[in-house]
Short mmCIF file of C-alpha atoms and ligand atoms in Angstrom, two decimals:
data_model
loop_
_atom_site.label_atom_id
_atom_site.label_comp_id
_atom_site.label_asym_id
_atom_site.label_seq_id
_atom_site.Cartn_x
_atom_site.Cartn_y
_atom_site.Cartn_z
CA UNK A 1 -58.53 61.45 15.03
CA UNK A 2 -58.14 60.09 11.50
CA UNK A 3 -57.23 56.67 11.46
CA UNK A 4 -55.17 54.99 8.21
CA UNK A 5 -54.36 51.53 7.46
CA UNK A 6 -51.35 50.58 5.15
CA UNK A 7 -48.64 48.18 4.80
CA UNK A 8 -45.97 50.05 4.91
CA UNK A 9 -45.50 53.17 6.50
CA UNK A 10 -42.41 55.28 5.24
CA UNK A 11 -41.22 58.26 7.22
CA UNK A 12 -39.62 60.87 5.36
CA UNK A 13 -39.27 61.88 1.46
CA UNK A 14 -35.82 62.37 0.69
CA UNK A 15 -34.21 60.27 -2.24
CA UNK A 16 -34.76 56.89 -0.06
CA UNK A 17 -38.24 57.29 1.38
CA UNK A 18 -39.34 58.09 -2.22
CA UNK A 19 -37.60 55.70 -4.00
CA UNK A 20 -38.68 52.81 -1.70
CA UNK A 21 -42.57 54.59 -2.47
CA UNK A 22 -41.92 53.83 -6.26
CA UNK A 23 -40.39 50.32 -5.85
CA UNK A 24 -43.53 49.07 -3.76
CA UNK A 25 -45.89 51.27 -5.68
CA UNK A 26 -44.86 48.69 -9.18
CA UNK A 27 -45.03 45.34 -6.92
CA UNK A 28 -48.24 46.74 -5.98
CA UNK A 29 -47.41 46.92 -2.25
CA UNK A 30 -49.34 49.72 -0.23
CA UNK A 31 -47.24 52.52 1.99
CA UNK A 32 -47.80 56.04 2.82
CA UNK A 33 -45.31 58.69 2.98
CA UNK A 34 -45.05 60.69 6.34
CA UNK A 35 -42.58 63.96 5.38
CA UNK A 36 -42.41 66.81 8.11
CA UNK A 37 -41.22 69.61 5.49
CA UNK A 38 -42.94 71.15 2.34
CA UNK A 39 -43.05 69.46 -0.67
CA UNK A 40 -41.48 72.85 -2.19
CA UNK A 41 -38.31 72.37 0.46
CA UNK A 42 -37.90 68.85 -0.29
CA UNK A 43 -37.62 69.43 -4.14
CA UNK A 44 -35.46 72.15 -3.51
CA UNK A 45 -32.86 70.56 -1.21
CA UNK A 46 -29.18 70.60 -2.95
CA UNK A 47 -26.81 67.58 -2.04
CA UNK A 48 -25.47 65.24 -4.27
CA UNK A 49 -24.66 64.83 -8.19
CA UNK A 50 -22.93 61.36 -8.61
CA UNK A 51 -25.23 58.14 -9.48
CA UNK A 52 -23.38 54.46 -9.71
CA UNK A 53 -24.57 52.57 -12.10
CA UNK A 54 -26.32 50.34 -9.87
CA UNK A 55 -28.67 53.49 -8.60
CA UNK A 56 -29.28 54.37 -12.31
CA UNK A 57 -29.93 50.85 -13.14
CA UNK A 58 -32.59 50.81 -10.06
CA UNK A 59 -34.11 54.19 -11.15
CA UNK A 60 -34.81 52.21 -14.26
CA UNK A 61 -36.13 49.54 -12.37
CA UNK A 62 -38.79 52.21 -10.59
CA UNK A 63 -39.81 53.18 -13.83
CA UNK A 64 -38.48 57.17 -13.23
CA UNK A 65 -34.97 56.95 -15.72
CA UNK A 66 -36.71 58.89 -18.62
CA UNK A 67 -35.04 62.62 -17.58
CA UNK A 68 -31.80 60.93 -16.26
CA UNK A 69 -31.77 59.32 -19.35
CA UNK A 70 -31.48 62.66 -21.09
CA UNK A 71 -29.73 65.07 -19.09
CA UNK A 72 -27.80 62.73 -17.27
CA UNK A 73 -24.12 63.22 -17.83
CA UNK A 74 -22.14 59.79 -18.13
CA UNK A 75 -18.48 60.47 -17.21
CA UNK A 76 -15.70 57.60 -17.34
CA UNK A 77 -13.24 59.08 -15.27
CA UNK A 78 -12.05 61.88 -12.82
CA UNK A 79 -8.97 63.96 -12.50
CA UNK A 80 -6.91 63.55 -9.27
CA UNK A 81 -5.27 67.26 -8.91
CA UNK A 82 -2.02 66.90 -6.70
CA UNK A 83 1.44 68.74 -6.84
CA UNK A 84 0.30 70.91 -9.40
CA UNK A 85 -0.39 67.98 -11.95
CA UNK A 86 -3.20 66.40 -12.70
CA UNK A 87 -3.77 62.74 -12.93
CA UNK A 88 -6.55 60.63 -15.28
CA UNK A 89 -8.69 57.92 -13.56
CA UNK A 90 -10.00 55.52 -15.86
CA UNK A 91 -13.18 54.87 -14.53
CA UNK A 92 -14.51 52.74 -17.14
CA UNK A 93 -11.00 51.38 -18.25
CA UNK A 94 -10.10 50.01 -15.37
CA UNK A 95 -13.57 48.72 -14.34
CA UNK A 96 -14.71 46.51 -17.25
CA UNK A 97 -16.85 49.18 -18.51
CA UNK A 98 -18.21 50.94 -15.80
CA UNK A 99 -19.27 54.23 -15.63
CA UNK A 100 -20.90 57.27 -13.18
CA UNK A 101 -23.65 59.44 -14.13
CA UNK A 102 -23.76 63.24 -13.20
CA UNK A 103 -27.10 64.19 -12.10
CA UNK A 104 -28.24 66.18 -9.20
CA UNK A 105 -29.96 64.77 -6.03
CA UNK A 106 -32.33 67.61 -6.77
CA UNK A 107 -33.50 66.21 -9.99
CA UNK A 108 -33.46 62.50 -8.55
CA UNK A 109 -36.56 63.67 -6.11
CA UNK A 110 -37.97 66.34 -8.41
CA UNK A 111 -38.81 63.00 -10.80
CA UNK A 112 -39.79 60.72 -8.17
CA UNK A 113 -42.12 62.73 -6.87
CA UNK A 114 -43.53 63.64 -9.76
CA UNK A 115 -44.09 60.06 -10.36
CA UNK A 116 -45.85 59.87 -7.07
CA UNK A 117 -48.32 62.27 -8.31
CA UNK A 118 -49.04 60.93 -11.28
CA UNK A 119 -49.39 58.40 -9.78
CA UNK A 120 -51.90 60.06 -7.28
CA UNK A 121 -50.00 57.73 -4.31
CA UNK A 122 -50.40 59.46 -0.88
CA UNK A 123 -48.04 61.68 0.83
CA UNK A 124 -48.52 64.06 4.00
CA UNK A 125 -46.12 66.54 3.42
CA UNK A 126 -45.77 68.97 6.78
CA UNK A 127 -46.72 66.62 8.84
CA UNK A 128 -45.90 67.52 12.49
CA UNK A 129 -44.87 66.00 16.02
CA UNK A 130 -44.62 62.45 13.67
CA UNK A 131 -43.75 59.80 16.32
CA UNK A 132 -43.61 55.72 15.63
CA UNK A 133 -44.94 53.71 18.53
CA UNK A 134 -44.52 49.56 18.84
CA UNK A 135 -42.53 48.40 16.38
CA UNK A 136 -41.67 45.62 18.03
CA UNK A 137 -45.27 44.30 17.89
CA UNK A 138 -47.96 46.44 16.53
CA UNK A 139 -46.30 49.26 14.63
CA UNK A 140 -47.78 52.60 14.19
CA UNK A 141 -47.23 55.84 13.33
CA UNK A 142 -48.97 59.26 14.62
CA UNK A 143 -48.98 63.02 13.65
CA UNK A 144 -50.32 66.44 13.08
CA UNK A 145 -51.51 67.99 9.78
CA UNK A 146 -53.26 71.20 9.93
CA UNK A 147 -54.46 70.83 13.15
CA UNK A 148 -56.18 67.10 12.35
CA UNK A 149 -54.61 64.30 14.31
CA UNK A 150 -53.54 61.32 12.20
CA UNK A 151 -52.88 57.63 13.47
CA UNK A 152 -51.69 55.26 10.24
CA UNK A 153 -51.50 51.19 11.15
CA UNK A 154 -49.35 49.62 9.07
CA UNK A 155 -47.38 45.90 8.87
CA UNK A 156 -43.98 48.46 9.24
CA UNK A 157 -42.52 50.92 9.44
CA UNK A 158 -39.35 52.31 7.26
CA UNK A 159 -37.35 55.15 8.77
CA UNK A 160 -36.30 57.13 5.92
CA UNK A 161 -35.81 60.43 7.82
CA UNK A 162 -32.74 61.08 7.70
CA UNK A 163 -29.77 61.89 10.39
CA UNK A 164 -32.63 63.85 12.34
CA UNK A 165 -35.10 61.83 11.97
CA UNK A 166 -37.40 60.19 14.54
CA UNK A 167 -36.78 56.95 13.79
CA UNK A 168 -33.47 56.36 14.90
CA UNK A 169 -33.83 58.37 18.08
CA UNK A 170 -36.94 56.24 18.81
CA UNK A 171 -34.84 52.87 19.33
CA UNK A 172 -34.19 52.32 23.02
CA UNK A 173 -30.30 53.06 23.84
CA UNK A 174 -29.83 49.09 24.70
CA UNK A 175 -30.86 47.92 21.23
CA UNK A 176 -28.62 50.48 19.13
CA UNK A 177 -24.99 50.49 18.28
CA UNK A 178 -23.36 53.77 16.56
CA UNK A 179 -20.16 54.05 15.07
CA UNK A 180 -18.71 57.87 14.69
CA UNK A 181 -15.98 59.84 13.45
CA UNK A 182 -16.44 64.12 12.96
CA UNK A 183 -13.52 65.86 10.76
CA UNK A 184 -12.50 69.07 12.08
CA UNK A 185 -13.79 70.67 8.50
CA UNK A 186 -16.76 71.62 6.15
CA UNK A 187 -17.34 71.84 2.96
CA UNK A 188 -18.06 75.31 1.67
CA UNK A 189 -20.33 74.17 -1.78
CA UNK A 190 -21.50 76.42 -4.36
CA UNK A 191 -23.66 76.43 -7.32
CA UNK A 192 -23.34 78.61 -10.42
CA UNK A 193 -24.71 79.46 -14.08
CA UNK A 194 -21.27 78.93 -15.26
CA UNK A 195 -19.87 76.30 -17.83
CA UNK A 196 -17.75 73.68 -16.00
CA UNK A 197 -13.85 74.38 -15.76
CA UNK A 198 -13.55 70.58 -16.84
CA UNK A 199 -15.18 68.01 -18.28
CA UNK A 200 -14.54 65.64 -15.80
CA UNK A 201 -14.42 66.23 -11.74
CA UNK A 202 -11.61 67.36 -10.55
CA UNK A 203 -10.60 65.86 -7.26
CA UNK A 204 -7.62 68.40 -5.98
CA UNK A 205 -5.27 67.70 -2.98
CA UNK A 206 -3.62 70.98 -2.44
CA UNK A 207 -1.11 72.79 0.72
CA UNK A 208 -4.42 75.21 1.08
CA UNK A 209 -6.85 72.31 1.43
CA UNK A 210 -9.25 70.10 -0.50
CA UNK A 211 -11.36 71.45 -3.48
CA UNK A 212 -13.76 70.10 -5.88
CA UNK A 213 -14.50 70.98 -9.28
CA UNK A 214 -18.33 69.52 -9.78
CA UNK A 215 -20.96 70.16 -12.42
CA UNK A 216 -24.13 69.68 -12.83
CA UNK A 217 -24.68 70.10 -16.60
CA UNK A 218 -22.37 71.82 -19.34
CA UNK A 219 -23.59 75.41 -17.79
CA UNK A 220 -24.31 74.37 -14.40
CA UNK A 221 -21.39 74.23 -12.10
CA UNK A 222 -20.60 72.82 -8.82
CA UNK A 223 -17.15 73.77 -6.87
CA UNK A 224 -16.95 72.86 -2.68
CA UNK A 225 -13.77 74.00 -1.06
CA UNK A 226 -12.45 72.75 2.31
CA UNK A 227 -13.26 75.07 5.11
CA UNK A 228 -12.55 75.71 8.91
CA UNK A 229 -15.83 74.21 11.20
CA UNK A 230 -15.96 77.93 12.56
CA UNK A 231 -16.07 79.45 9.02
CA UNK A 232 -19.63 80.94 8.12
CA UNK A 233 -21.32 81.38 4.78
CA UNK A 234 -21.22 85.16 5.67
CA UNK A 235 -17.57 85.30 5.72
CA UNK A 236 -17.50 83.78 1.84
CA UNK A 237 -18.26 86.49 -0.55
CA UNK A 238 -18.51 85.04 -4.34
CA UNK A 239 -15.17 87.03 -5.22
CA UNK A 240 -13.32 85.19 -2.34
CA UNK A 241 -14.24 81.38 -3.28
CA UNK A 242 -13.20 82.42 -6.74
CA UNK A 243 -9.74 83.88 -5.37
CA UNK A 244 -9.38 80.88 -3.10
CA UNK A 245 -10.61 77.98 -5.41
CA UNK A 246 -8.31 79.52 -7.91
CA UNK A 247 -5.25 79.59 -6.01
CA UNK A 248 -6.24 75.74 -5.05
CA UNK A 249 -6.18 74.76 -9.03
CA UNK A 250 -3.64 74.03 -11.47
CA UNK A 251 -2.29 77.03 -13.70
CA UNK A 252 -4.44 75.38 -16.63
CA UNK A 253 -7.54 74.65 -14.58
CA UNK A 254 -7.29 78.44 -13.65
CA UNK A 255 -6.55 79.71 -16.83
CA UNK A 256 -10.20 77.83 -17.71
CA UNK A 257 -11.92 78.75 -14.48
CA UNK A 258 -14.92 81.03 -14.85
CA UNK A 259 -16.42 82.89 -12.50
CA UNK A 260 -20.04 84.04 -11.95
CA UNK A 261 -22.37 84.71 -9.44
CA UNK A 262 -23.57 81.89 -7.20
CA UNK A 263 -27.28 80.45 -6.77
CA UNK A 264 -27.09 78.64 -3.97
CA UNK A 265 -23.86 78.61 -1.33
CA UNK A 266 -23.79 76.53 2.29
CA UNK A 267 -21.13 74.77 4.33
CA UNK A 268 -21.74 71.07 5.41
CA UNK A 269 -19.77 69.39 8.22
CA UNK A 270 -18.25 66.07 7.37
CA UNK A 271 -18.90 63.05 9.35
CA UNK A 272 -18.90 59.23 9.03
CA UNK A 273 -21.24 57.71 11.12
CA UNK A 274 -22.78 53.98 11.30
CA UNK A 275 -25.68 52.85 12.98
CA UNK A 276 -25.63 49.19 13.94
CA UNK A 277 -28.08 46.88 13.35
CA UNK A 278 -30.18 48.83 10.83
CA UNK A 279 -33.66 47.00 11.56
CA UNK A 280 -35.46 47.05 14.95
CA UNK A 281 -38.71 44.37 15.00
CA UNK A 282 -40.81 45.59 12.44
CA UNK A 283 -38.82 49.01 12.09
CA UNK A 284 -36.41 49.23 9.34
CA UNK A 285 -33.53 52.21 9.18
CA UNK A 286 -32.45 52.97 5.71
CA UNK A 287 -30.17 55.88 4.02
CA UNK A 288 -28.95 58.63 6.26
CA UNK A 289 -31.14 57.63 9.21
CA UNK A 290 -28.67 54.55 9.57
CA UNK A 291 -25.39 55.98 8.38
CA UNK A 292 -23.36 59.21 7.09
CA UNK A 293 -20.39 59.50 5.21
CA UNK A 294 -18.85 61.87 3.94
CA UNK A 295 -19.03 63.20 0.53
CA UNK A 296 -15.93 62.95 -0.90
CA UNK A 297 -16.22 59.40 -1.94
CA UNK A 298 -19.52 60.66 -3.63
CA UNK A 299 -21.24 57.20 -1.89
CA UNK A 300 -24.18 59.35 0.49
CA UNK A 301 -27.15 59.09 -2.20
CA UNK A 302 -25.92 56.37 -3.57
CA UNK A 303 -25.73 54.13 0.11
CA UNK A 304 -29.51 55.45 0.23
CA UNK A 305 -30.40 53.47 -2.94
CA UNK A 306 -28.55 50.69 -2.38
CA UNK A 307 -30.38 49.88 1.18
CA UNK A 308 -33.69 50.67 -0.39
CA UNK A 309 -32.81 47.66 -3.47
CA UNK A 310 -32.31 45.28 -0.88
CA UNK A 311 -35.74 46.70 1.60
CA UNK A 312 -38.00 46.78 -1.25
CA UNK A 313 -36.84 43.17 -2.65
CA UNK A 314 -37.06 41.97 1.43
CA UNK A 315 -40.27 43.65 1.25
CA UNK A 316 -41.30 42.15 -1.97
CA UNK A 317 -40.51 38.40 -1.21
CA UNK A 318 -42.51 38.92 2.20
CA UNK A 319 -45.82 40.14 0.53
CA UNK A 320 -45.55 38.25 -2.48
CA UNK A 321 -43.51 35.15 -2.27
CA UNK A 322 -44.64 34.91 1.92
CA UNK A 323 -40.43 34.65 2.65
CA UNK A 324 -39.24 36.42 5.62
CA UNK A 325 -35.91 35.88 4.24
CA UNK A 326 -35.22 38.82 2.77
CA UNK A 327 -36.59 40.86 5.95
CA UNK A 328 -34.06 39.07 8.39
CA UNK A 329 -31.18 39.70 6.17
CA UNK A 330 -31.59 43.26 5.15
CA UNK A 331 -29.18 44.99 8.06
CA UNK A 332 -26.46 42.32 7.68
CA UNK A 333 -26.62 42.74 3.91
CA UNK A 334 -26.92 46.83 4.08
CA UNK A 335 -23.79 46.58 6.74
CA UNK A 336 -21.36 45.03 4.69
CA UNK A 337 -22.29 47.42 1.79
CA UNK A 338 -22.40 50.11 4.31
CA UNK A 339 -18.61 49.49 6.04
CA UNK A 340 -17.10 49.23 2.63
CA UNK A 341 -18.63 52.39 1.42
CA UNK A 342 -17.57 54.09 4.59
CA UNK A 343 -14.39 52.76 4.49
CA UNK A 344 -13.78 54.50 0.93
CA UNK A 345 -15.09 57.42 1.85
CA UNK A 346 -12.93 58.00 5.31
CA UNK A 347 -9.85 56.97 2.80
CA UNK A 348 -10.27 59.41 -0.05
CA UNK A 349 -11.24 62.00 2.79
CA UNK A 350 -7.85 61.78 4.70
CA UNK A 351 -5.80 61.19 1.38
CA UNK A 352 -6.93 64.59 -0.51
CA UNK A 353 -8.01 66.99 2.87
CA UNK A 354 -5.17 69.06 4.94
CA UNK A 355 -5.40 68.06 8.79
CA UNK A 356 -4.31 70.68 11.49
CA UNK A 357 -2.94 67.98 13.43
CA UNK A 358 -0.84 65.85 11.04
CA UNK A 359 2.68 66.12 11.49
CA UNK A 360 5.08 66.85 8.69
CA UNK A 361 5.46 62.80 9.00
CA UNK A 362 2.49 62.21 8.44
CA UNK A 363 1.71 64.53 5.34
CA UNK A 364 4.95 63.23 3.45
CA UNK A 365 2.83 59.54 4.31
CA UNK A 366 -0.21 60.43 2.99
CA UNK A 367 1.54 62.20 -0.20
CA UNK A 368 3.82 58.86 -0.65
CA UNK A 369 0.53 57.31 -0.64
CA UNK A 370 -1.40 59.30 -3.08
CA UNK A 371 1.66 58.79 -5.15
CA UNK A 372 1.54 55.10 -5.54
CA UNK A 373 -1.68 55.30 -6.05
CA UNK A 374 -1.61 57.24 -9.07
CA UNK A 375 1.29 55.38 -10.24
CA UNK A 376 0.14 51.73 -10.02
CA UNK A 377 -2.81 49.95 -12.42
CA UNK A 378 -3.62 48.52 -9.06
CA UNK A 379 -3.96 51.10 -6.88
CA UNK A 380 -5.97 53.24 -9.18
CA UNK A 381 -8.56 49.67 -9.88
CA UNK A 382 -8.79 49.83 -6.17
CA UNK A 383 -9.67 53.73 -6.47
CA UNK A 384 -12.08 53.00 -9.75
CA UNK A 385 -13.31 50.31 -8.58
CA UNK A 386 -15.19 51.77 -5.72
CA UNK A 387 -15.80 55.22 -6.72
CA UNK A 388 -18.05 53.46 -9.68
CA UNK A 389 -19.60 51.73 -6.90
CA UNK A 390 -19.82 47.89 -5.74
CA UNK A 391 -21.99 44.89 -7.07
CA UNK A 392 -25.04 44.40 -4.67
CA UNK A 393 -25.85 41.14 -3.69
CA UNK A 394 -29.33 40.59 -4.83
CA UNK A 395 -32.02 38.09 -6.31
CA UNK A 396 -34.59 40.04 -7.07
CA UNK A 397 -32.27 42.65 -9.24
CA UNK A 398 -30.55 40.15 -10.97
CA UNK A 399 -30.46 42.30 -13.87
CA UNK A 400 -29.26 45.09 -11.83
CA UNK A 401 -26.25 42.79 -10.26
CA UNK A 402 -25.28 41.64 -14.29
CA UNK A 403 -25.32 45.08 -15.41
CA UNK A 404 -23.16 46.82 -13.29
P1 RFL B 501 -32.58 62.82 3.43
O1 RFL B 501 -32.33 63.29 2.04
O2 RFL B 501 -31.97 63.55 4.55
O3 RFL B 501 -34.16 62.76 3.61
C1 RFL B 501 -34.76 62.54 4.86
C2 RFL B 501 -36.14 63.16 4.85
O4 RFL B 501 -36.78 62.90 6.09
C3 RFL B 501 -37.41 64.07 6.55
N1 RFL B 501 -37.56 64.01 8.01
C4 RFL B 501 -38.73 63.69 8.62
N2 RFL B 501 -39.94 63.37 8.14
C5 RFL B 501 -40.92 63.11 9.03
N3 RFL B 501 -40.74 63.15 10.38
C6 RFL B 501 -39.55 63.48 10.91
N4 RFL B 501 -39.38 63.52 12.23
C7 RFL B 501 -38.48 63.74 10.02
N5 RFL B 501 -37.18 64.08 10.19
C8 RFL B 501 -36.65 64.24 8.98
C9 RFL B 501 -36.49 65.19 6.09
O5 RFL B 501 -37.16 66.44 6.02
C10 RFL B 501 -36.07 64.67 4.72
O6 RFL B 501 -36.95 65.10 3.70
O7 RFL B 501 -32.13 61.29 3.59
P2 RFL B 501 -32.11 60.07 2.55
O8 RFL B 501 -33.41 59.97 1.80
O9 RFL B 501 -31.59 58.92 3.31
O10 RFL B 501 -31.07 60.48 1.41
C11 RFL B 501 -29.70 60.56 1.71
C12 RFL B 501 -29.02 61.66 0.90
O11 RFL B 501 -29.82 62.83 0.92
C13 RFL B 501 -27.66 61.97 1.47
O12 RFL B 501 -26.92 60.78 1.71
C14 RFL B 501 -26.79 62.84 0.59
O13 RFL B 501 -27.41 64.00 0.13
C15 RFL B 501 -25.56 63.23 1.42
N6 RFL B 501 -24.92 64.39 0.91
C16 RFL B 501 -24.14 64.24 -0.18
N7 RFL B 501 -23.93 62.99 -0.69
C17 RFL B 501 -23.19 62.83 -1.77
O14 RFL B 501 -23.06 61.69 -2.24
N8 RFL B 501 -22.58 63.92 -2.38
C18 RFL B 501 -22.78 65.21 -1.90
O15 RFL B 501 -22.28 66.16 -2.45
C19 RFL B 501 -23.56 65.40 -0.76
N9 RFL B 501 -23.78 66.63 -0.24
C20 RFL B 501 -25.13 65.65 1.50
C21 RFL B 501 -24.55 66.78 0.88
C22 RFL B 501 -25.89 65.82 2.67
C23 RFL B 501 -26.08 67.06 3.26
N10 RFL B 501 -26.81 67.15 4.50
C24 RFL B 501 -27.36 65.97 5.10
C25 RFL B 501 -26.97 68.28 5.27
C26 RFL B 501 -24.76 68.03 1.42
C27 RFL B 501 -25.51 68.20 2.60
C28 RFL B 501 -25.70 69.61 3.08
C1 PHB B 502 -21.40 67.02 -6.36
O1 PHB B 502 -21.44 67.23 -7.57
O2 PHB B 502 -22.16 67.61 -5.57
C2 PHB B 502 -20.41 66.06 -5.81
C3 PHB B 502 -19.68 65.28 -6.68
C4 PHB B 502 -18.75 64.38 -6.16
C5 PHB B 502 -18.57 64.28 -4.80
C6 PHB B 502 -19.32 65.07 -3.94
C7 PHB B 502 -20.25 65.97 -4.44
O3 PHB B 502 -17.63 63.42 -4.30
#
């Protein structure tokens, strides 16, 4: 058995495990990146494609901004598509200057770990049976790599691993609290060589169901349409998402749509989900290993990033300033980020999606709803000022906090 000593141990290389590698990597802070997939599968992984300003401002911060600096698309507002007629939200206006930033999850992790290499900062990618063991005292971590047996000591341990991930299910059922809704739909997504039908997103409410008009560059697109749980990818040829997303858009919007083939096409489930508290001893949950929400208030990477701000700073004031401060905070901070992001995200999922089960009552609500919102200064703020993303609540990134 090989046996490693580090500070911190991170499981998992999505967006937070490798952003929290970056942020300790600057403070000079040691850590080690556990990741059971390929490097090759993690780069490749599509999700998300909407940064906050605060998660731009702390890519900056980890020193890995200089792509999203270029090809990042700043937008400063959406379209709400309901009855037919679509609706403006000023992003920026209505938020003191705020903005979003269109950039794809995929490129996010393509330049952190390219960073990480240059870096030459270690990473076991296909690591196997990875288990954590005594993180209430002595934390460590063991696995499998090409038939070698690893054990890695380490001050603690940071479960980036997402929803499946080891960590969470690791935590004795006593200790752990979780918090869960399902929605009885997916979201079929696709990806296509084909110039966006808009310049900005185009949130649509429509009698057939939710849709989303996405992009990921001016001839990139990125379209998701709501979808029965017992729909398959099989069952979606290209032609019929074009029909369908079609009939779902404005006579305008489909006037501008255009079509091509897809590169990439999957159906996600939508779920909210919290896990409560978010550190055990010396283990600490962060992104989706603690929570889920679902994607159509655009907050899933973006929760990720903020819990890793407020772990690396905790982190950094323990190793460098000798504070546990920041360490006992962290899940009551995260949480209150977390509930209000979730919050959002459960509200603009029942406002724009179709339910089987509401009643005619409760549609005529829901459009009553959407129609004050889009009518009042204050209910779109309280739209804008969320989608762009709340303040965190942070020493160390004071700049961060001012910015956004
Ligand atoms: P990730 O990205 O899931 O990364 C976790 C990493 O941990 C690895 N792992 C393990 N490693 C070692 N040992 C184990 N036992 C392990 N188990 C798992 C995994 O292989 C993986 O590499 O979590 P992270 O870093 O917290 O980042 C969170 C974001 O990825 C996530 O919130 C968003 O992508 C959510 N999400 C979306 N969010 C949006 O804001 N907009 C979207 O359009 C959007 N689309 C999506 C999504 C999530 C999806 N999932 C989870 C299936 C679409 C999909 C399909
Ligand atoms: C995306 O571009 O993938 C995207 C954008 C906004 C969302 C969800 C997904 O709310």
């Amino acid at each position: 058995m090989e046996i490693l000593n580090t500070q911190v141990a991170i499981i998992g290389s999505g967006p937070a495990g490798l952003l929290l590698g970056q942020l300790l990597h600057k403070a000079g802070i040691q850590h080690i990146i556990i990741e059971q997939r390929s490097s090759e599968y993690v780069a490749s992984r599509i999700r998300a494609g909407i940064l906050e300003q605060v998660s731009v401002d702390l890519l900056k911060e980890a020193g890995v901004d200089q792509h999203l600096r270029e090809y990042g698309l700043p937008h400063h507002g959406i379209e709400i598509l309901t009855n037919g007629e679509k609706h403006r939200i000023d992003l920026t206006g209505l938020t003191h200057g705020k903005q979003v930033t269109v950039y794809g999850q995929t490129e996010v992790t393509k330049d952190l770990m390219h960073a990480r290499e240059q870096a030459e900062l270690i990473s076991f990618y296909e690591a196997n049976d990875v288990k954590i063991h005594d993180f209430e005292q002595s934390p460590h971590v063991t696995f499998n790599k090409n038939g070698m047996n690893y054990k890695v000591n380490c001050d603690f341990i940071a479960g980036c691993d997402g929803y499946h991930g080891v960590c969470r299910a690791s935590v004795p059922q006593d200790k752990i609290n979780t918090f869960e809704k399902v929605y009885p739909f997916g979201w079929l997504g696709i990806l296509a060589d084909v110039p966006p039908v808009s310049d900005e997103l185009i949130y649509v409410q429509s009698e057939r169901g939710f849709a989303l008009c996405s992009m990921r560059s001016s001839t990139r697109s990125r379209y998701y349409l709501q979808v029965p749980l017992t729909d398959k990818v099989e069952d979606w040829s290209d032609e019929r998402f074009w029909e369908e997303l079609g009939k779902r858009l404005d006579e305008e919007s489909r006037k501008n749509l255009v079509t091509g083939a897809s590169i990439e096409k999957s159906i996600a489930p939508l779920r909210s989900f919290v896990t409560e508290p978010m550190r055990f001893g010396k283990l600490f949950l962060a992104g989706d290993a603690a929570h889920i929400v679902p994607p159509t208030g655009a907050k899933g990477l973006n929760l990720a990033a903020s819990d890793i701000a407020y772990l690396s700073s905790a982190f950094i004031e323990y190793y460098l300033e000798g504070s546990e401060q920041g360490i006992n905070e962290y899940s009551e901070k995260c949480l209150k980020r977390v509930w209000k992001a979730e919050r959002f995200s459960w509200w603009m999922t029942h406002l724009l999606h179709r339910f089987e089960t509401e009643s005619e009552f409760d549609l005529k609500i829901k459009q009553a709803e959407l129609a004050y919102i889009l009518s009042s200064e204050a209910g779109q703020t309280t739209l804008a000022e969320n989608y762009v993303g709340l303040p965190y609540e942070l020493g160390q990134f004071e700049n961060i906090k001012q910015a956004s």
